Coordinates of C-alpha atoms in Angstrom, one line a residue:
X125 CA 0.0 0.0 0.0
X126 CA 1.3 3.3 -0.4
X127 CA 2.6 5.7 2.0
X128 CA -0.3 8.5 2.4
X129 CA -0.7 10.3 5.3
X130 CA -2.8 9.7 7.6
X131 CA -6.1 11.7 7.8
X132 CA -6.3 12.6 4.1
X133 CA -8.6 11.7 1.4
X134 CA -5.8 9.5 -0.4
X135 CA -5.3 7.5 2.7
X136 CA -9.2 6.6 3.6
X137 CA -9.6 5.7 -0.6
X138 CA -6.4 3.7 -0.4
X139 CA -7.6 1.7 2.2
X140 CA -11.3 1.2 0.5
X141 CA -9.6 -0.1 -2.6
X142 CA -7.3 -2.1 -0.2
X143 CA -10.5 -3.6 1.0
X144 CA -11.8 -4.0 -2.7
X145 CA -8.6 -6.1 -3.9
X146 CA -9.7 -9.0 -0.6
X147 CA -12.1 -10.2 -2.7
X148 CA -11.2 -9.6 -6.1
X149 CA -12.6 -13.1 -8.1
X150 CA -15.4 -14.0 -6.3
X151 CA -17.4 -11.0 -7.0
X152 CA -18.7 -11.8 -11.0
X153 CA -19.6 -10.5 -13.5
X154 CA -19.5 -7.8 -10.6
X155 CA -16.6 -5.4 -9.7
X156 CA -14.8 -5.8 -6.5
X157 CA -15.7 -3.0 -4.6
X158 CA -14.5 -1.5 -0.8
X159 CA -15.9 1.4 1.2
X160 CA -15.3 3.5 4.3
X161 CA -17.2 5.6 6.4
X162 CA -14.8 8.0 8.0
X163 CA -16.2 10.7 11.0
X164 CA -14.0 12.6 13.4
X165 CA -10.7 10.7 11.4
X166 CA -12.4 7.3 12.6
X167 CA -13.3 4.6 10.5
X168 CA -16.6 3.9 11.9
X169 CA -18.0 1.6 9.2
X170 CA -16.4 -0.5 6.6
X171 CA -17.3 -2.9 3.6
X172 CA -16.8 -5.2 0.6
X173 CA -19.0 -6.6 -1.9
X174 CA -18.9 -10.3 -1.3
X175 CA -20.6 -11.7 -3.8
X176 CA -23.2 -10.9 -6.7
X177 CA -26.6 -10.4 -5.5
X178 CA -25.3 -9.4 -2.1
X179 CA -25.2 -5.9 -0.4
X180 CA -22.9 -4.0 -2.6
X181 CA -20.1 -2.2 -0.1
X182 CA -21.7 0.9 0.1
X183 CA -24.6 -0.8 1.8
X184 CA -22.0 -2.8 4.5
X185 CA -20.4 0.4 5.5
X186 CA -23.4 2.3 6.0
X187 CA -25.0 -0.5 8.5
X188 CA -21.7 -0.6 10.3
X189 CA -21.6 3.0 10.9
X190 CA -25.4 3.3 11.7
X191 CA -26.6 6.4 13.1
X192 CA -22.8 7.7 12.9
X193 CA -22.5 7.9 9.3
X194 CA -24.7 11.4 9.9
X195 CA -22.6 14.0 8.4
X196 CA -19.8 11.5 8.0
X197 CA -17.1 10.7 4.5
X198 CA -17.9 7.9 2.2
X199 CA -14.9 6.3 0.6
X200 CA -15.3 3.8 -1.9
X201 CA -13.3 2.7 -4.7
X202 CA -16.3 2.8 -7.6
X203 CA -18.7 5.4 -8.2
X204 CA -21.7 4.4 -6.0
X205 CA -24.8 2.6 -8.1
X206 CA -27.4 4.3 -9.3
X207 CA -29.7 1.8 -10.8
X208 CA -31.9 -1.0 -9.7
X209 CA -30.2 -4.0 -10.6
X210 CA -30.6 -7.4 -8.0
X211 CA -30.2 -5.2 -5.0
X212 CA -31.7 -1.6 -4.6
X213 CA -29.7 1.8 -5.8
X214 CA -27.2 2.8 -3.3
X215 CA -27.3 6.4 -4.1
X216 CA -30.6 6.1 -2.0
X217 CA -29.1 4.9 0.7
X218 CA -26.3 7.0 1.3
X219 CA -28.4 10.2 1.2
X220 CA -30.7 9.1 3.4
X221 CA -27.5 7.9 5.7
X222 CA -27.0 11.7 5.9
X223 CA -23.1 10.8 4.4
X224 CA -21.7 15.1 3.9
X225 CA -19.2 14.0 1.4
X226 CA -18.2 11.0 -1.4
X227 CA -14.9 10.3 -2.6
X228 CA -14.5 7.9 -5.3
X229 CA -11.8 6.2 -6.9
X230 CA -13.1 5.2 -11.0
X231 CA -16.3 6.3 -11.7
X232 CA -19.1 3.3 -13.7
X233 CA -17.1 2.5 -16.8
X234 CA -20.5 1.8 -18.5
X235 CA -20.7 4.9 -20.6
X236 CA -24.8 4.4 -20.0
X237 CA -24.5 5.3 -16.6
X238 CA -21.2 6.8 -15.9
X239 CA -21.4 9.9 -13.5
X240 CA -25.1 9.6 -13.0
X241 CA -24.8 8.1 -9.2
X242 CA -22.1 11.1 -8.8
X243 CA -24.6 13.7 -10.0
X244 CA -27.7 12.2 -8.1
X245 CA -25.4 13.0 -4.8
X246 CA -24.6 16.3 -6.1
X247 CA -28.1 17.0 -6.6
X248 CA -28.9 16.0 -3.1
X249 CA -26.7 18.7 -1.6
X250 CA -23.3 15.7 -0.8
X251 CA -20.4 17.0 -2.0
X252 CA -18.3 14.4 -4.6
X253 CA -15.1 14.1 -5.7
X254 CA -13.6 11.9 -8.1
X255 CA -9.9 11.0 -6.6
X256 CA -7.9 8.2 -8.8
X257 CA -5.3 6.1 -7.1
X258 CA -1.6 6.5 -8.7
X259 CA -1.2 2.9 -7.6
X260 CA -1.2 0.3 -10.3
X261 CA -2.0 -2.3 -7.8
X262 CA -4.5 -1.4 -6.0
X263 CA -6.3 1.9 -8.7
X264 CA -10.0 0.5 -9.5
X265 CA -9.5 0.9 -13.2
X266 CA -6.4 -2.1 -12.7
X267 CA -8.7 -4.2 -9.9
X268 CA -11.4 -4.0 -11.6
X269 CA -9.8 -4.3 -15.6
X270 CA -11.9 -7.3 -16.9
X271 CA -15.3 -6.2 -15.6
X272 CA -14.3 -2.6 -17.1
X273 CA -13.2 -4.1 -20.4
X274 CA -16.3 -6.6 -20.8
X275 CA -18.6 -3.9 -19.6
X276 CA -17.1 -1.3 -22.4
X277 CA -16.1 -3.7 -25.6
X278 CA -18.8 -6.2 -24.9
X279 CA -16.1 -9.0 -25.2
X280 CA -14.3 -11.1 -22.2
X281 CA -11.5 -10.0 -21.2
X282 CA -8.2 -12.4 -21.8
X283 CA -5.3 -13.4 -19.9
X284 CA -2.6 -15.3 -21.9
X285 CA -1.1 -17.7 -18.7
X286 CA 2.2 -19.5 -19.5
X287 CA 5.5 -21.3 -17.6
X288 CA 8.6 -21.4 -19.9
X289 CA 12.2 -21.7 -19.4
X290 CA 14.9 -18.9 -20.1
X291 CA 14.9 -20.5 -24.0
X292 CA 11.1 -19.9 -24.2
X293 CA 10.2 -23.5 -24.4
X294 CA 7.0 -24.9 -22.5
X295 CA 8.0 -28.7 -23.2
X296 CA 11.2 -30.6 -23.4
X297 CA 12.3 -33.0 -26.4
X298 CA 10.6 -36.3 -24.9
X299 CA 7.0 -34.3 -24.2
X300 CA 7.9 -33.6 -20.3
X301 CA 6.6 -30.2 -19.0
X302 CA 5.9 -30.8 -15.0
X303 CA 7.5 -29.2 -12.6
X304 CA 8.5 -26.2 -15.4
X305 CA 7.9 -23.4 -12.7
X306 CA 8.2 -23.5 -8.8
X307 CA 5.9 -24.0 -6.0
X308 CA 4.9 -20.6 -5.7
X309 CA 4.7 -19.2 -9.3
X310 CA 2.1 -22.3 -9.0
X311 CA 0.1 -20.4 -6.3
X312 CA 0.0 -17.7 -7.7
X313 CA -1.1 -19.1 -11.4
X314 CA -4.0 -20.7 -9.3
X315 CA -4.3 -17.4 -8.0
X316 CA -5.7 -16.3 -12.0
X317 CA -7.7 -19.1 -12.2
X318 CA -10.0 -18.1 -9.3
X319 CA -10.3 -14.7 -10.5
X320 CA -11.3 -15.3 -14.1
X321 CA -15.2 -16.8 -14.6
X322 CA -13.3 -19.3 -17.1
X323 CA -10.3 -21.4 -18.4
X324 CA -9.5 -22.4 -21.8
X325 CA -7.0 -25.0 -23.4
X326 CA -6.9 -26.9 -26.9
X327 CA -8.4 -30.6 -27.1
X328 CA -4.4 -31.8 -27.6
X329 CA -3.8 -30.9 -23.6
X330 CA -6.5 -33.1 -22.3
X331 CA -5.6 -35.8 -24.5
X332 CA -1.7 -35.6 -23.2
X333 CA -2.3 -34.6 -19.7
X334 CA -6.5 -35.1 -18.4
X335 CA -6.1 -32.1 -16.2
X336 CA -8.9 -31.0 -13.9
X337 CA -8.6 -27.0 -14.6
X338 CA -9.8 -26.1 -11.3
X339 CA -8.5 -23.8 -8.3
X340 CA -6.3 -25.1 -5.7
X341 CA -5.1 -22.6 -3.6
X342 CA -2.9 -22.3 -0.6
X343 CA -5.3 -21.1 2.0
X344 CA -8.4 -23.2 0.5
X345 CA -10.2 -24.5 -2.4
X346 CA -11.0 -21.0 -4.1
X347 CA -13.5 -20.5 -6.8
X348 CA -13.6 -23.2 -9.8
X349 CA -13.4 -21.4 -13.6
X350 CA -15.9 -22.6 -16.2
X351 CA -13.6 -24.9 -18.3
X352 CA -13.6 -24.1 -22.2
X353 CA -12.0 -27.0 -24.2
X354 CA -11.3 -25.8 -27.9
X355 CA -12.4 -29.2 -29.9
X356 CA -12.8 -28.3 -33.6
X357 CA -13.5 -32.1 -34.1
X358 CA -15.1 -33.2 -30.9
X359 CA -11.4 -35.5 -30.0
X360 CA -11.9 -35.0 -26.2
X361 CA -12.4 -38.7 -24.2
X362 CA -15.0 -39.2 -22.1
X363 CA -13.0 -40.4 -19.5
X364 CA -11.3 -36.8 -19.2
X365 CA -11.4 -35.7 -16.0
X366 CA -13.2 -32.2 -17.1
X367 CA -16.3 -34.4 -18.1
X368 CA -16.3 -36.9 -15.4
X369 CA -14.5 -34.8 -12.1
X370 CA -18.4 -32.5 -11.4
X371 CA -16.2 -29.9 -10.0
X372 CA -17.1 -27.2 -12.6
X373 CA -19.0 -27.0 -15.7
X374 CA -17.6 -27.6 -19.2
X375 CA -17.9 -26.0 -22.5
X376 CA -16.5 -28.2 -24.8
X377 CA -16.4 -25.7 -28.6
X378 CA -16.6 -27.3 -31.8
X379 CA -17.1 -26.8 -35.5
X380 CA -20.1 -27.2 -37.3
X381 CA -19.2 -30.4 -38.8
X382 CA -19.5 -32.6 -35.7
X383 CA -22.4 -34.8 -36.5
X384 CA -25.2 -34.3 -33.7
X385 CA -25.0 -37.8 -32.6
X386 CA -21.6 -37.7 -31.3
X387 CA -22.6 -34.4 -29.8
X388 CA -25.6 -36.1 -27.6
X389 CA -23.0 -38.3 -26.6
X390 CA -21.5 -36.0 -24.3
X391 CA -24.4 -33.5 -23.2
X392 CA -25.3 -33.8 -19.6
X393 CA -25.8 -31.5 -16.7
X394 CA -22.3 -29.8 -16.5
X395 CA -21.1 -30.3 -20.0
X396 CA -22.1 -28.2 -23.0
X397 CA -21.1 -28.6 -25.8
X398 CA -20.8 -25.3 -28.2
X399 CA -21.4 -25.8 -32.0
X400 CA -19.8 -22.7 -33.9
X401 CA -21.2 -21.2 -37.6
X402 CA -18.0 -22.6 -39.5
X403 CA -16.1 -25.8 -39.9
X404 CA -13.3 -24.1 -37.9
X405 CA -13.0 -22.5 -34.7
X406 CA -12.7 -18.3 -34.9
X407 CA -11.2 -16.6 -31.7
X408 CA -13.3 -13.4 -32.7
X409 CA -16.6 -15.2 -33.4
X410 CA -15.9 -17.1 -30.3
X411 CA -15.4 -14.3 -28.0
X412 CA -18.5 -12.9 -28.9
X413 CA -20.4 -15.7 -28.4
X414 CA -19.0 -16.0 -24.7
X415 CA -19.5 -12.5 -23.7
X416 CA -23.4 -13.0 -24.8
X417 CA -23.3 -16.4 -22.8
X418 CA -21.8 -14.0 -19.3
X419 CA -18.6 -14.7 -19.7
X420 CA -16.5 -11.4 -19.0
X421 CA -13.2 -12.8 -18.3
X422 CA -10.9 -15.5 -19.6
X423 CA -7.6 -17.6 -18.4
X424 CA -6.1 -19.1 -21.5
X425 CA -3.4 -22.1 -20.4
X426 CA -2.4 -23.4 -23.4
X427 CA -0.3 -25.0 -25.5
X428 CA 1.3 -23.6 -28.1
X429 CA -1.0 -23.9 -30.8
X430 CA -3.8 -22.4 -28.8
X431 CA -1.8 -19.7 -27.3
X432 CA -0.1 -18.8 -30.4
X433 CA -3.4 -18.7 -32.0
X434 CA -4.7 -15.8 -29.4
X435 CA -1.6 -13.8 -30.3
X436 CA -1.4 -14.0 -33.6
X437 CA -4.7 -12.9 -33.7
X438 CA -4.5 -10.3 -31.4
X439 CA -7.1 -10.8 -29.1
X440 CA -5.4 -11.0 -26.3
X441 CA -5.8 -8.3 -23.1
X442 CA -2.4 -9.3 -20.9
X443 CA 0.1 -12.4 -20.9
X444 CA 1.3 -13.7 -18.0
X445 CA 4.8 -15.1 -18.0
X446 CA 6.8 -17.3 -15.5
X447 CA 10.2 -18.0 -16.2
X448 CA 12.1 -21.0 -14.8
X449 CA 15.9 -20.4 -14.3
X450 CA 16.5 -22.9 -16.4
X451 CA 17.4 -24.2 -20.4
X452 CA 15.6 -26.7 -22.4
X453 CA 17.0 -27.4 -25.7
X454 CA 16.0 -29.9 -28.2
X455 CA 15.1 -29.8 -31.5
X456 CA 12.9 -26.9 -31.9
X457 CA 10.2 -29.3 -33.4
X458 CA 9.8 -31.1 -30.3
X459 CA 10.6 -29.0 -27.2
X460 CA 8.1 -26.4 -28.0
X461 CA 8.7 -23.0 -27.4
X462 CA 5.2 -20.7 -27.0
X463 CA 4.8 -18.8 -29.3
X464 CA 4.6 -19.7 -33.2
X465 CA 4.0 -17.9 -36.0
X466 CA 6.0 -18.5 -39.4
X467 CA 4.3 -15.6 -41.3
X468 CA 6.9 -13.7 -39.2
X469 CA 9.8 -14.1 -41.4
X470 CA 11.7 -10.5 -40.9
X471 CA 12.9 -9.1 -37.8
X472 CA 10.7 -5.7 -38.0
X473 CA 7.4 -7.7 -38.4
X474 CA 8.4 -8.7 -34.4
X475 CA 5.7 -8.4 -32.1
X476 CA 6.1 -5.9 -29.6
X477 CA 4.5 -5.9 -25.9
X478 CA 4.5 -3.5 -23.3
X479 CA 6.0 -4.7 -19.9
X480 CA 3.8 -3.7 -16.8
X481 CA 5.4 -5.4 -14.1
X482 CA 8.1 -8.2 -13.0
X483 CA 8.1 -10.0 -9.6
X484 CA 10.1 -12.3 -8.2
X485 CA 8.8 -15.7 -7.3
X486 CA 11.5 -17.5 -5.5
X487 CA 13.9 -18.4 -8.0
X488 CA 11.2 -17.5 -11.0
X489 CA 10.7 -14.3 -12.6
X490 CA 7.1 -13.6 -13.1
X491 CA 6.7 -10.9 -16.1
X492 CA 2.8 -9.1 -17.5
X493 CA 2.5 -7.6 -20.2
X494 CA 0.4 -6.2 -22.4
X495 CA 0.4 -6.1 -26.1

């Protein structure tokens, strides 16, 4: 957190988008959002929003301060709500709270209803002002960047999610890839999966490894991500674990072609699967078709093919690297590196990404970027 001082607006917002990163992943397809009642320089209420259909912060904060939120500061780290959606407006509430003043961190990124909760306080006599965190880590428009992005382009938001080693290869020669990256860049890639409603891979990685795709982290279970398997021909076995584990659902996306026999084959309470327009599978088409089916953000694993597929296309929001201190080899043709794309055949046709950050993960470098 960063150092403000104490007793200033930058301090009391800080700490309600502290609050707002506890529970960033368990909140969709809402934003994580934290709040503060502040009277006297006392915090005498405090909230998060849990979970979607629950009391949004506002509403937690205000019940905590009761009677004391009279004349008192609201902090919160997203412009208060100002429409009935499952819960009541919590403009409403805060002027009947009596709250004198509301700072706010990013204001609704839907351009519908951007500003409107600020100018319903403003009409109501509260003073508002719209403060933005200089912190990448904690600023609403980064906690919140895959409900903002879905919200505006109408498209999930993607994470590219990938262990190599310092030669850029994800596999040795003989097909071996486990343990690539260490215990705790492991954690922490578990860490994405409960924060993104879905996980996608290519058929070919639950052929060669039947992976369960689901969250296991450190202090518990976390939330599972709906598994997306991209299966132009429909090559997935029904003994995968995906199909067979009922520890999330499954999408399983094929191409038009699959006859509908085979498809009944596999239908059943927690597996769909997805028949697209054309004989091939189109990353564009297909993002589309998610967003309309509530899907606002995406963890893409892998392999190569699939990943390469997402950048080469460009649809792609950040890529997640973790780098293992150590060198592969092999013939190029079987110890895979990542990324592949042949139409690249001169050095100034190289893709160029922006780095945002690089932590240290024990001995692995962990590197996001954005394109």
């Amino acid at each position: 957190m960063n150092d403000y001082k104490p007793f200033t607006d930058e301090y009391y917002l800080n700490k309600a988008c502290w609050l707002a990163g506890m529970t960033k992943g368990q909140t969709n397809p809402n934003p994580s959002v934290g709040a503060l009642v502040v009277k006297d320089n006392q915090i005498v209420g405090m909230g998060t929003h849990l979970q979607a259909g629950g009391h949004h912060a506002e509403i937690y904060a205000l019940n905590m301060a009761a009677s004391r939120a009279q004349n008192a500061v609201l902090y919160v780290s997203l412009e208060p709500c100002s429409h009935q959606g499952k819960t009541p407006p919590c403009v409403h509430a805060i002027i009947v709270a009596g709250i004198k003043k509301v700072v706010v961190a990013t204001l609704d990124p839907n351009p519908l209803v951007s500003g409107k909760g600020l100018a319903i306080l403003q009409q109501a006599g509260i003073e508002t002002i719209l403060l933005p965190i200089p912190h990448e880590d904690i600023d609403g428009q980064v906690l919140n960047q895959s409900f903002n992005y879905h919200i505006v382009q109408q498209k999930p938001f993607v994470t590219l999610k990938v262990a190599i080693s310092l030669d850029g290869k994800i596999v040795g020669a003989d097909g071996n890839s486990k343990w690539l990256s260490n215990d705790e860049a492991r954690a922490d890639a578990h860490q994405y999966r409960h924060q993104h409603t879905a996980i996608l891979v290519g058929v070919e990685t639950i052929i060669k490894d039947n992976p369960s795709l689901t969250t296991r982290l450190p202090t518990g279970k976390g939330r599972n991500p709906i598994r997306l398997i991209l299966d132009t021909h429909l090559r997935t076995p029904l003994s995968s674990q995906v199909l067979t584990d009922s520890q999330a659902s499954t999408w399983i996306i094929v191409g038009k072609g699959v006859p509908a026999h085979k498809i009944s084959s596999y239908q059943s309470t927690l597996v769909t699967v997805m028949v697209m327009d054309t004989d091939n599978i189109e990353l564009d088409n297909l993002l589309v078709l998610l967003y309309k089916k509530g899907i606002d953000s995406i963890l893409v694993e892998g392999g190569a093919r699939v990943l390469s597929s997402f950048i080469k296309n460009k649809v792609y929001n950040q890529l997640v690297l973790y780098i293992s201190p150590c060198l592969i080899g092999g013939a190029i043709t079987k110890a895979l590196p990542f990324f592949q794309d042949e139409t690249i055949q001169k050095f100034d046709q190289r893709m160029l990404l922006r780095t945002r950050k690089i932590t240290r993960l024990q001995d692995n470098i962990k590197i996001t970027l954005t394109p």
